[in-house]
Amino acid sequence: MRKCIPVQERFAIALRFLATGDSYTSLSYLFKVSIQTVSSCVTDVCKALIKELSQEIKLPRTSSDWLRIEKGFRRTWNFPHCLGAIDGKHVLIQSPIHSGSEFINYHKTFSVVLMALVDADYNFIFVDCGCQGRISDGGVYRNTNLYKQICRKELGFPPPDCLPLKVTPLPYIFVADSAFALTENMMKPYAGTHNKGSKERVFNYRLSRARRIVENVFGIMSAVFRVLRKPMLLQPDIVTDIVMTCALLHNFLRRSKRSRLIYTPPGSFDTENDDGEIQPGSWRDDQNGVASLLPLQNRPRRAPLSAKNIRDQLAEYFITNGAVAWQNNY
């Protein structure tokens, strides 16, 4: 009778897979177990970690919790009224059996979509993974529980408030790139090229600084969990569990000071010098050859008039209040 594989070895197999992205065949040879055993270990350990770490990623539910996140964006990134940076990535997979064109994305490859919202301290506060790659970028967001709860006003957002030195109350918002639609709760850059010193260019610069957080989180996660760096030869439900496990482990490793310094040592994230110039984080040096985590498609979208007015007022605030000296370079 074959001996039962110890729990420690099952975790070692699964964590080795997440950290390296090695094939099941390679892991089978390394640990001297069957491919089926490797598959079972990866699946079971991921499900166990998702259950155990489920509270590592959770949406704020009260106005005071959201305001703590807003305080981080306002102090660190000079972007008031921001409750999070949102972005999505296509996680490439093999063609699922009998799926037809269900998972084919705009790159003509197969994928599931990872949608994430992060706070000012590089932590996930919402993750959704598993939406089929064929669904449009806007459709992916509208299919998330985050969007549905926003529409039902269940998230406890702070009521609209005035910007410093302003008198018009504005709603609190997320920041995103041009792949998303401009709405009252979602700000994206102005399209096109704008003159130096214009409110549009300054707004785009400020938004880019705040939105870069989510880009850094994706970069760090794929640099450490290298299974995310190439297409996965697995079924979509297993890929979804793997991606969710990586996201939960990201927050878990960022929670304590000791593990944070090991997982994201100084220099890992993008920083700015005193002149406002971006100093690339170390994760960017490790992105050559990354074949997975493709960006969502960027397409121009017409915004409601009220959403445009909110963006214009934020842009006007940035150009007239709270500016720093090197902002004049933008």
Coordinates of C-alpha atoms in Angstrom, one line a residue:
M1 CA 0.0 0.0 0.0
R2 CA 1.3 3.5 -0.9
K3 CA 2.1 5.7 2.0
C4 CA 0.0 8.9 2.4
I5 CA 1.9 12.0 1.4
P6 CA 2.6 14.2 4.5
V7 CA 0.9 17.6 4.7
Q8 CA 4.2 19.4 4.6
E9 CA 5.2 17.7 1.3
R10 CA 1.8 18.5 -0.2
F11 CA 2.3 22.2 0.7
A12 CA 5.9 22.1 -0.7
I13 CA 4.7 20.7 -4.0
A14 CA 1.9 23.3 -4.3
L15 CA 4.0 26.3 -3.2
R16 CA 6.8 25.2 -5.5
F17 CA 4.3 25.2 -8.4
L18 CA 3.1 28.7 -7.5
A19 CA 6.6 30.1 -7.0
T20 CA 8.2 28.6 -10.2
G21 CA 5.4 27.7 -12.6
D22 CA 7.2 24.4 -13.3
S23 CA 5.1 21.9 -15.2
Y24 CA 3.4 19.0 -13.4
T25 CA 5.9 16.7 -15.1
S26 CA 8.9 18.5 -13.7
L27 CA 7.4 18.5 -10.2
S28 CA 6.6 14.9 -10.5
Y29 CA 10.2 14.1 -11.3
L30 CA 11.5 16.5 -8.5
F31 CA 9.3 15.1 -5.7
K32 CA 9.2 11.5 -7.1
V33 CA 5.4 11.3 -7.2
S34 CA 2.9 10.8 -10.0
I35 CA 1.6 13.7 -12.1
Q36 CA -1.9 12.9 -10.8
T37 CA -0.5 13.4 -7.3
V38 CA 1.0 16.7 -8.2
S39 CA -2.3 17.9 -9.7
S40 CA -4.2 16.8 -6.5
C41 CA -1.7 18.6 -4.3
V42 CA -1.9 21.9 -6.2
T43 CA -5.7 21.8 -6.3
D44 CA -6.2 20.7 -2.7
V45 CA -3.7 23.2 -1.2
C46 CA -5.1 26.1 -3.2
K47 CA -8.6 25.4 -2.0
A48 CA -7.4 25.0 1.6
L49 CA -5.5 28.3 1.4
I50 CA -8.4 30.1 -0.1
K51 CA -10.6 28.9 2.8
E52 CA -8.1 29.7 5.5
L53 CA -7.0 33.1 4.1
S54 CA -10.4 34.3 2.9
Q55 CA -10.5 37.3 5.3
E56 CA -7.2 38.6 3.9
I57 CA -9.1 40.4 1.1
K58 CA -12.3 42.1 2.1
L59 CA -14.1 45.2 1.0
P60 CA -14.7 48.0 3.6
R61 CA -18.3 48.2 4.6
T62 CA -18.4 51.5 6.5
S63 CA -17.8 55.1 5.7
S64 CA -14.9 55.4 8.2
D65 CA -13.2 52.3 6.7
W66 CA -13.3 53.8 3.2
L67 CA -12.1 57.2 4.5
R68 CA -9.0 55.5 5.9
I69 CA -8.2 54.3 2.4
E70 CA -8.9 57.8 1.0
K71 CA -6.5 59.2 3.6
G72 CA -3.7 57.0 2.2
F73 CA -4.3 58.2 -1.4
R74 CA -4.6 61.8 -0.3
R75 CA -1.4 61.8 1.8
T76 CA 0.8 59.5 -0.3
W77 CA -0.4 60.2 -3.9
N78 CA -2.0 63.7 -3.6
F79 CA -5.3 62.4 -4.9
P80 CA -8.2 63.2 -2.6
H81 CA -11.6 61.4 -2.8
C82 CA -9.9 58.3 -4.1
L83 CA -11.1 55.0 -2.6
G84 CA -8.9 52.6 -4.7
A85 CA -7.1 51.9 -7.9
I86 CA -8.7 49.3 -10.2
D87 CA -7.4 47.4 -13.1
G88 CA -7.8 44.0 -14.9
K89 CA -5.5 41.5 -16.6
H90 CA -6.1 38.6 -18.9
V91 CA -4.6 35.4 -17.4
L92 CA -3.7 33.2 -20.4
I93 CA -4.8 29.6 -20.4
Q94 CA -4.9 26.6 -22.8
S95 CA -8.0 26.1 -24.8
P96 CA -10.6 24.5 -22.5
I97 CA -12.3 21.4 -23.7
H98 CA -15.5 22.0 -25.6
S99 CA -15.4 25.7 -24.8
G100 CA -15.6 27.0 -28.4
S101 CA -14.9 30.7 -28.5
E102 CA -16.0 31.3 -25.0
F103 CA -12.6 32.1 -23.6
I104 CA -11.0 33.8 -26.7
N105 CA -9.9 37.4 -26.0
Y106 CA -9.1 40.3 -28.3
H107 CA -5.5 38.9 -28.7
K108 CA -7.1 35.7 -30.1
T109 CA -5.7 33.7 -27.2
F110 CA -7.6 32.0 -24.4
S111 CA -7.9 33.6 -21.0
V112 CA -9.8 34.3 -17.8
V113 CA -9.9 37.8 -16.4
L114 CA -8.4 39.0 -13.1
M115 CA -10.1 42.2 -11.9
A116 CA -8.6 43.8 -8.8
L117 CA -9.1 46.9 -6.6
V118 CA -6.1 47.9 -4.4
D119 CA -5.6 50.5 -1.6
A120 CA -2.8 53.1 -1.3
D121 CA -0.6 50.6 0.6
Y122 CA -0.4 48.0 -2.3
N123 CA -2.9 45.6 -0.8
F124 CA -5.9 44.0 -2.5
I125 CA -9.3 45.1 -1.2
F126 CA -11.3 43.3 -3.9
V127 CA -10.4 40.5 -6.4
D128 CA -12.6 38.8 -9.0
C129 CA -11.2 36.1 -11.2
G130 CA -12.7 33.7 -13.7
C131 CA -14.7 35.8 -16.1
Q132 CA -14.3 34.5 -19.7
G133 CA -11.8 36.3 -21.9
R134 CA -14.3 36.9 -24.7
I135 CA -16.3 39.3 -22.5
S136 CA -15.6 43.0 -23.2
D137 CA -13.5 45.0 -20.7
G138 CA -16.6 47.0 -19.6
G139 CA -18.6 43.8 -19.3
V140 CA -16.0 42.2 -17.1
Y141 CA -16.4 45.0 -14.5
R142 CA -20.2 45.0 -14.8
N143 CA -20.2 41.3 -14.0
T144 CA -18.3 41.7 -10.7
N145 CA -19.9 41.8 -7.3
L146 CA -18.1 45.1 -6.7
Y147 CA -20.1 46.8 -9.5
K148 CA -23.4 45.3 -8.5
Q149 CA -22.9 46.4 -4.8
I150 CA -22.0 49.9 -6.0
C151 CA -25.2 50.1 -8.0
R152 CA -27.2 48.9 -5.0
K153 CA -25.3 51.3 -2.7
E154 CA -24.4 48.5 -0.3
L155 CA -20.7 49.4 0.2
G156 CA -21.2 52.3 2.6
F157 CA -19.3 54.9 0.6
P158 CA -18.8 58.3 2.3
P159 CA -21.4 60.8 1.2
P160 CA -20.2 63.4 -1.4
D161 CA -18.0 66.0 0.1
C162 CA -16.1 69.2 -0.9
L163 CA -12.5 69.1 -2.0
P164 CA -10.2 71.3 0.1
L165 CA -11.0 75.0 -0.5
K166 CA -13.9 74.1 -2.8
V167 CA -17.6 74.4 -2.2
T168 CA -19.1 71.8 -4.6
P169 CA -19.6 68.4 -3.1
L170 CA -18.1 65.6 -5.2
P171 CA -18.6 61.8 -4.9
Y172 CA -15.7 59.5 -3.9
I173 CA -14.2 57.6 -6.8
F174 CA -11.9 54.8 -8.0
V175 CA -9.1 55.6 -10.5
A176 CA -8.6 53.4 -13.6
D177 CA -7.1 53.5 -17.1
S178 CA -8.8 54.1 -20.4
A179 CA -10.1 50.5 -20.6
F180 CA -12.9 51.5 -18.2
A181 CA -15.9 53.7 -18.7
L182 CA -16.0 57.1 -17.1
T183 CA -18.7 57.3 -14.5
E184 CA -19.5 59.2 -11.3
N185 CA -17.5 56.7 -9.3
M186 CA -14.8 55.9 -11.8
M187 CA -12.2 58.4 -13.1
K188 CA -10.0 57.7 -16.1
P189 CA -7.5 59.9 -18.0
Y190 CA -8.5 62.5 -20.5
A191 CA -8.0 61.1 -24.0
G192 CA -5.4 62.5 -26.4
T193 CA -2.3 64.7 -26.0
H194 CA -2.6 67.9 -23.9
N195 CA -0.5 71.0 -23.5
K196 CA 2.1 71.3 -20.8
G197 CA 0.6 72.9 -17.7
S198 CA -3.0 72.3 -18.8
K199 CA -5.5 71.0 -16.3
E200 CA -6.0 67.9 -18.4
R201 CA -2.3 67.0 -18.4
V202 CA -1.9 67.7 -14.7
F203 CA -5.0 65.6 -14.0
N204 CA -3.7 62.7 -16.1
Y205 CA -0.4 62.9 -14.3
R206 CA -2.0 62.8 -10.9
L207 CA -4.3 59.9 -11.8
S208 CA -1.3 58.0 -13.3
R209 CA 0.5 58.3 -10.0
A210 CA -2.4 56.9 -8.0
R211 CA -3.3 54.2 -10.6
R212 CA 0.3 53.0 -10.8
I213 CA -0.3 51.2 -7.4
V214 CA -2.4 48.5 -9.0
E215 CA 0.1 48.0 -11.8
N216 CA 2.9 47.5 -9.2
V217 CA 0.8 45.0 -7.3
F218 CA 0.3 42.9 -10.4
G219 CA 4.0 43.2 -11.2
I220 CA 5.2 42.1 -7.7
M221 CA 2.7 39.2 -7.6
S222 CA 3.9 37.9 -11.0
A223 CA 7.5 38.4 -10.1
V224 CA 7.2 36.3 -6.9
F225 CA 4.5 33.8 -8.1
R226 CA 6.0 33.0 -11.4
V227 CA 3.1 30.6 -12.3
L228 CA 1.4 33.9 -13.5
R229 CA 4.1 34.6 -16.0
K230 CA 3.1 32.1 -18.7
P231 CA -0.1 30.5 -20.0
M232 CA -1.4 27.8 -17.7
L233 CA -2.2 24.4 -19.2
L234 CA -5.1 23.9 -16.8
Q235 CA -8.9 24.2 -16.8
P236 CA -10.4 27.6 -16.0
D237 CA -11.8 26.7 -12.6
I238 CA -8.3 25.5 -11.4
V239 CA -6.7 28.6 -12.9
T240 CA -9.2 30.8 -11.0
D241 CA -8.2 29.0 -7.7
I242 CA -4.5 29.5 -8.4
V243 CA -4.8 33.2 -9.1
M244 CA -7.0 33.8 -6.1
T245 CA -4.5 31.9 -3.9
C246 CA -1.7 34.1 -5.2
A247 CA -3.7 37.3 -4.4
L248 CA -4.6 36.1 -0.9
L249 CA -0.9 35.2 -0.2
H250 CA 0.1 38.6 -1.4
N251 CA -2.0 40.3 1.3
F252 CA -1.0 37.7 3.9
L253 CA 2.7 38.3 3.2
R254 CA 2.2 42.1 3.3
R255 CA 0.5 42.0 6.7
S256 CA 3.4 41.7 9.1
K257 CA 6.5 43.9 8.9
R258 CA 8.9 40.9 8.9
S259 CA 7.2 39.1 6.0
R260 CA 6.6 42.3 4.1
L261 CA 10.3 43.1 4.1
I262 CA 11.1 39.7 2.7
Y263 CA 8.3 39.7 0.1
T264 CA 8.6 43.3 -1.0
P265 CA 12.0 44.6 0.1
P266 CA 12.9 48.3 -0.3
G267 CA 13.0 49.2 -4.0
S268 CA 10.4 46.7 -5.1
F269 CA 7.8 49.3 -6.0
D270 CA 8.0 52.3 -8.2
T271 CA 9.1 55.5 -6.3
E272 CA 9.6 59.2 -7.0
N273 CA 12.6 61.4 -6.4
D274 CA 12.3 65.0 -5.2
D275 CA 11.9 66.2 -8.8
G276 CA 8.9 63.9 -9.4
E277 CA 10.7 61.6 -11.6
I278 CA 9.7 57.9 -11.5
Q279 CA 12.3 55.5 -10.2
P280 CA 11.2 52.0 -11.6
G281 CA 10.7 49.3 -9.0
S282 CA 12.8 46.1 -9.1
W283 CA 9.9 44.1 -10.3
R284 CA 10.1 45.8 -13.7
D285 CA 13.5 44.4 -14.3
D286 CA 12.0 40.9 -14.1
Q287 CA 9.2 41.3 -16.6
N288 CA 11.0 40.4 -19.8
G289 CA 9.3 37.4 -21.4
V290 CA 6.1 37.5 -19.4
A291 CA 3.6 35.9 -21.7
S292 CA 0.5 36.1 -19.4
L293 CA -1.3 38.9 -17.5
L294 CA -2.2 40.8 -20.7
P295 CA -3.8 44.2 -20.2
L296 CA -7.5 44.8 -20.9
Q297 CA -8.3 46.4 -24.2
N298 CA -8.2 50.2 -24.3
R299 CA -11.1 51.6 -26.2
P300 CA -12.5 55.2 -26.1
R301 CA -15.9 55.4 -24.3
R302 CA -18.4 58.2 -24.1
A303 CA -18.9 59.3 -20.6
P304 CA -22.1 60.7 -19.0
L305 CA -22.1 64.5 -18.7
S306 CA -22.1 64.4 -14.9
A307 CA -19.0 62.1 -14.8
K308 CA -17.2 64.5 -17.1
N309 CA -18.1 67.4 -14.8
I310 CA -16.7 65.5 -11.8
R311 CA -13.4 64.9 -13.7
D312 CA -13.2 68.5 -14.8
Q313 CA -13.6 69.7 -11.2
L314 CA -10.9 67.4 -9.9
A315 CA -8.6 68.6 -12.7
E316 CA -9.4 72.2 -11.8
Y317 CA -8.6 71.4 -8.2
F318 CA -5.2 69.9 -9.1
I319 CA -4.2 72.9 -11.2
T320 CA -5.1 75.5 -8.6
N321 CA -4.7 73.9 -5.2
G322 CA -2.2 71.7 -3.4
A323 CA 0.3 71.7 -6.3
V324 CA 3.9 70.7 -5.7
A325 CA 6.8 72.5 -7.4
W326 CA 7.7 69.8 -9.9
Q327 CA 4.1 69.5 -11.0
N328 CA 4.8 72.4 -13.4
N329 CA 6.8 69.9 -15.4
Y330 CA 3.6 68.2 -16.5

